[in-house]
CSV table of C-alpha atoms in Angstrom, one decimal:
chain,number,residue,atom,x,y,z
A,1,UNK,CA,358.6,104.9,13.0
A,2,UNK,CA,359.7,101.8,15.0
A,3,UNK,CA,360.4,103.9,18.0
A,4,UNK,CA,356.9,105.4,17.7
A,5,UNK,CA,355.3,101.9,17.5
A,6,UNK,CA,357.4,100.7,20.5
A,7,UNK,CA,356.2,103.7,22.6
A,8,UNK,CA,352.5,103.0,21.7
A,9,UNK,CA,352.8,99.3,22.5
A,10,UNK,CA,354.5,100.0,25.9
A,11,UNK,CA,351.8,102.6,26.7
A,12,UNK,CA,349.0,100.2,25.8
A,13,UNK,CA,350.4,97.3,27.7
A,14,UNK,CA,351.4,99.5,30.6
A,15,UNK,CA,348.0,100.9,31.0
A,16,UNK,CA,346.4,97.5,30.7
A,17,UNK,CA,348.6,95.9,33.4
A,18,UNK,CA,348.3,98.8,35.9
A,19,UNK,CA,344.5,98.7,36.4
A,20,UNK,CA,343.0,101.1,38.8
A,21,UNK,CA,341.3,100.0,42.0
A,22,UNK,CA,337.6,100.9,42.5
A,23,UNK,CA,337.7,100.8,46.3
A,24,UNK,CA,340.6,102.7,47.9
A,25,UNK,CA,341.7,102.1,51.5
A,26,UNK,CA,340.4,104.9,53.6
A,27,UNK,CA,342.1,106.6,56.5
A,28,UNK,CA,340.1,106.8,59.7
A,29,UNK,CA,340.8,109.0,62.6
A,30,UNK,CA,339.1,108.0,65.9
A,31,UNK,CA,338.5,110.5,68.6
A,32,UNK,CA,339.9,109.9,72.0
A,33,UNK,CA,337.2,108.9,74.5
A,34,UNK,CA,337.9,109.4,78.2
A,35,UNK,CA,336.3,107.5,81.0
A,36,UNK,CA,336.5,108.5,84.7
A,37,UNK,CA,338.0,105.2,85.9
A,38,UNK,CA,341.5,104.0,86.9
A,39,UNK,CA,341.8,100.9,84.7
A,40,UNK,CA,340.3,99.4,81.5
A,41,UNK,CA,339.8,95.8,80.4
A,42,UNK,CA,338.7,94.5,77.0
A,43,UNK,CA,336.9,91.2,76.9
A,44,UNK,CA,337.0,89.8,73.4
A,45,UNK,CA,335.7,86.2,72.9
A,46,UNK,CA,335.7,86.5,69.1
A,47,UNK,CA,339.4,86.6,68.5
A,48,UNK,CA,340.0,83.4,66.5
A,49,UNK,CA,336.6,82.4,64.9
A,50,UNK,CA,337.6,83.4,61.3
A,51,UNK,CA,339.9,85.7,59.4
A,52,UNK,CA,337.3,88.4,59.4
A,53,UNK,CA,337.0,88.1,63.2
A,54,UNK,CA,340.8,88.2,63.6
A,55,UNK,CA,341.1,91.4,61.5
A,56,UNK,CA,338.2,93.1,63.4
A,57,UNK,CA,339.7,92.0,66.7
A,58,UNK,CA,343.0,93.6,65.8
A,59,UNK,CA,341.2,96.9,64.8
A,60,UNK,CA,339.3,96.9,68.0
A,61,UNK,CA,342.4,96.1,70.1
A,62,UNK,CA,344.3,99.0,68.5
A,63,UNK,CA,341.3,101.4,69.0
A,64,UNK,CA,341.0,100.2,72.6
A,65,UNK,CA,344.7,100.6,73.4
A,66,UNK,CA,345.1,104.0,71.7
A,67,UNK,CA,341.8,105.8,71.8
A,68,UNK,CA,340.0,104.7,75.0
A,69,UNK,CA,341.6,106.6,77.9
A,70,UNK,CA,341.1,106.5,81.6
A,71,UNK,CA,341.6,109.6,83.8
A,72,UNK,CA,339.9,108.9,87.1
A,73,UNK,CA,340.9,108.0,90.7
A,74,UNK,CA,338.6,105.0,91.2
A,75,UNK,CA,336.7,102.3,89.4
A,76,UNK,CA,337.2,100.1,86.4
A,77,UNK,CA,336.0,100.2,82.8
A,78,UNK,CA,335.0,96.9,81.3
A,79,UNK,CA,334.5,96.8,77.5
A,80,UNK,CA,332.7,93.6,76.4
A,81,UNK,CA,332.5,92.7,72.7
A,82,UNK,CA,329.0,91.4,72.5
A,83,UNK,CA,328.5,90.7,68.8
A,84,UNK,CA,330.4,90.7,65.6
A,85,UNK,CA,328.5,89.4,62.6
A,86,UNK,CA,329.6,89.4,59.0
A,87,UNK,CA,327.5,88.8,55.9
A,88,UNK,CA,328.8,88.4,52.4
A,89,UNK,CA,327.0,88.0,49.1
A,90,UNK,CA,328.9,87.5,46.0
A,91,UNK,CA,327.6,86.9,42.5
A,92,UNK,CA,329.0,87.7,39.1
A,93,UNK,CA,329.7,91.5,38.9
A,94,UNK,CA,328.2,92.0,42.4
A,95,UNK,CA,329.6,91.9,45.9
A,96,UNK,CA,327.9,93.0,49.1
A,97,UNK,CA,329.5,93.0,52.6
A,98,UNK,CA,327.8,93.9,55.9
A,99,UNK,CA,329.0,94.0,59.5
A,100,UNK,CA,327.0,94.2,62.7
A,101,UNK,CA,329.0,95.2,65.8
A,102,UNK,CA,327.8,95.5,69.4
A,103,UNK,CA,329.9,96.7,72.4
A,104,UNK,CA,329.0,97.1,76.0
A,105,UNK,CA,330.8,99.6,78.2
A,106,UNK,CA,330.5,99.1,82.0
A,107,UNK,CA,331.9,101.8,84.3
A,108,UNK,CA,332.0,100.2,87.8
A,109,UNK,CA,333.1,102.5,90.6
A,110,UNK,CA,331.4,100.5,93.5
A,111,UNK,CA,328.8,97.9,93.9
A,112,UNK,CA,326.1,100.5,93.7
A,113,UNK,CA,327.7,103.0,91.2
A,114,UNK,CA,327.6,101.2,87.9
A,115,UNK,CA,327.0,102.8,84.4
A,116,UNK,CA,326.3,100.7,81.4
A,117,UNK,CA,326.4,101.8,77.7
A,118,UNK,CA,325.3,99.4,75.0
A,119,UNK,CA,326.4,100.7,71.6
A,120,UNK,CA,325.6,99.1,68.2
A,121,UNK,CA,326.6,99.7,64.7
A,122,UNK,CA,325.4,98.2,61.3
A,123,UNK,CA,327.4,99.1,58.2
A,124,UNK,CA,327.2,97.7,54.6
A,125,UNK,CA,328.7,98.3,51.2
A,126,UNK,CA,328.4,96.9,47.8
A,127,UNK,CA,330.4,96.9,44.5
A,128,UNK,CA,328.6,96.5,41.2
A,129,UNK,CA,330.4,95.8,37.9
A,130,UNK,CA,333.9,94.6,37.3
A,131,UNK,CA,336.2,94.6,40.3
A,132,UNK,CA,339.2,92.9,41.7
A,133,UNK,CA,339.7,90.8,44.9
A,134,UNK,CA,341.7,93.7,46.4
A,135,UNK,CA,338.6,95.9,46.0
A,136,UNK,CA,336.6,93.4,48.0
A,137,UNK,CA,339.3,93.3,50.7
A,138,UNK,CA,339.4,97.1,50.8
A,139,UNK,CA,335.6,97.3,51.1
A,140,UNK,CA,335.6,94.8,54.0
A,141,UNK,CA,338.3,96.6,56.0
A,142,UNK,CA,336.9,100.0,55.3
A,143,UNK,CA,333.5,98.9,56.6
A,144,UNK,CA,335.1,97.3,59.7
A,145,UNK,CA,336.7,100.7,60.4
A,146,UNK,CA,333.4,102.6,59.7
A,147,UNK,CA,331.5,100.3,62.1
A,148,UNK,CA,334.0,101.1,64.9
A,149,UNK,CA,334.0,104.8,63.9
A,150,UNK,CA,330.2,104.8,64.3
A,151,UNK,CA,330.6,103.2,67.8
A,152,UNK,CA,333.1,105.9,68.7
A,153,UNK,CA,330.9,108.8,67.7
A,154,UNK,CA,327.8,107.3,69.4
A,155,UNK,CA,329.9,106.8,72.6
A,156,UNK,CA,331.1,110.4,72.5
A,157,UNK,CA,327.5,111.6,72.5
A,158,UNK,CA,326.5,109.4,75.4
A,159,UNK,CA,329.6,109.8,77.6
């Protein structure tokens, strides 16, 4: 009987300690985007404004280094980070996070041959009910990736 009670107590406390997360980290796969230029340069002036900007800058830098490819014989690609804006609203049992992202892509092959693409993304998400801080962090990072994924898909359509 004692063994049975010990197993029930361990099971009850084990389940209570190991709560489940509401928001799971998602895996994103960005498509490779090719530009007909020789080089590429990322201009990011938002690198150190806040921890959110720092995380978003790291995500953008990784995306730029690994998913933006050049395959031309002349010209340069300039990617300017125009806007990163975060909004957070937190109340008891409610959390909302939104991100607005704007990038400008400039393909410059000569002084007369210039192509510009302005691409914007707005994403938001919310959690209602009981949630952990980790759920908020996962929501924030997932939305940052979704905003960049939206930029990628829009850029593939235009390019």
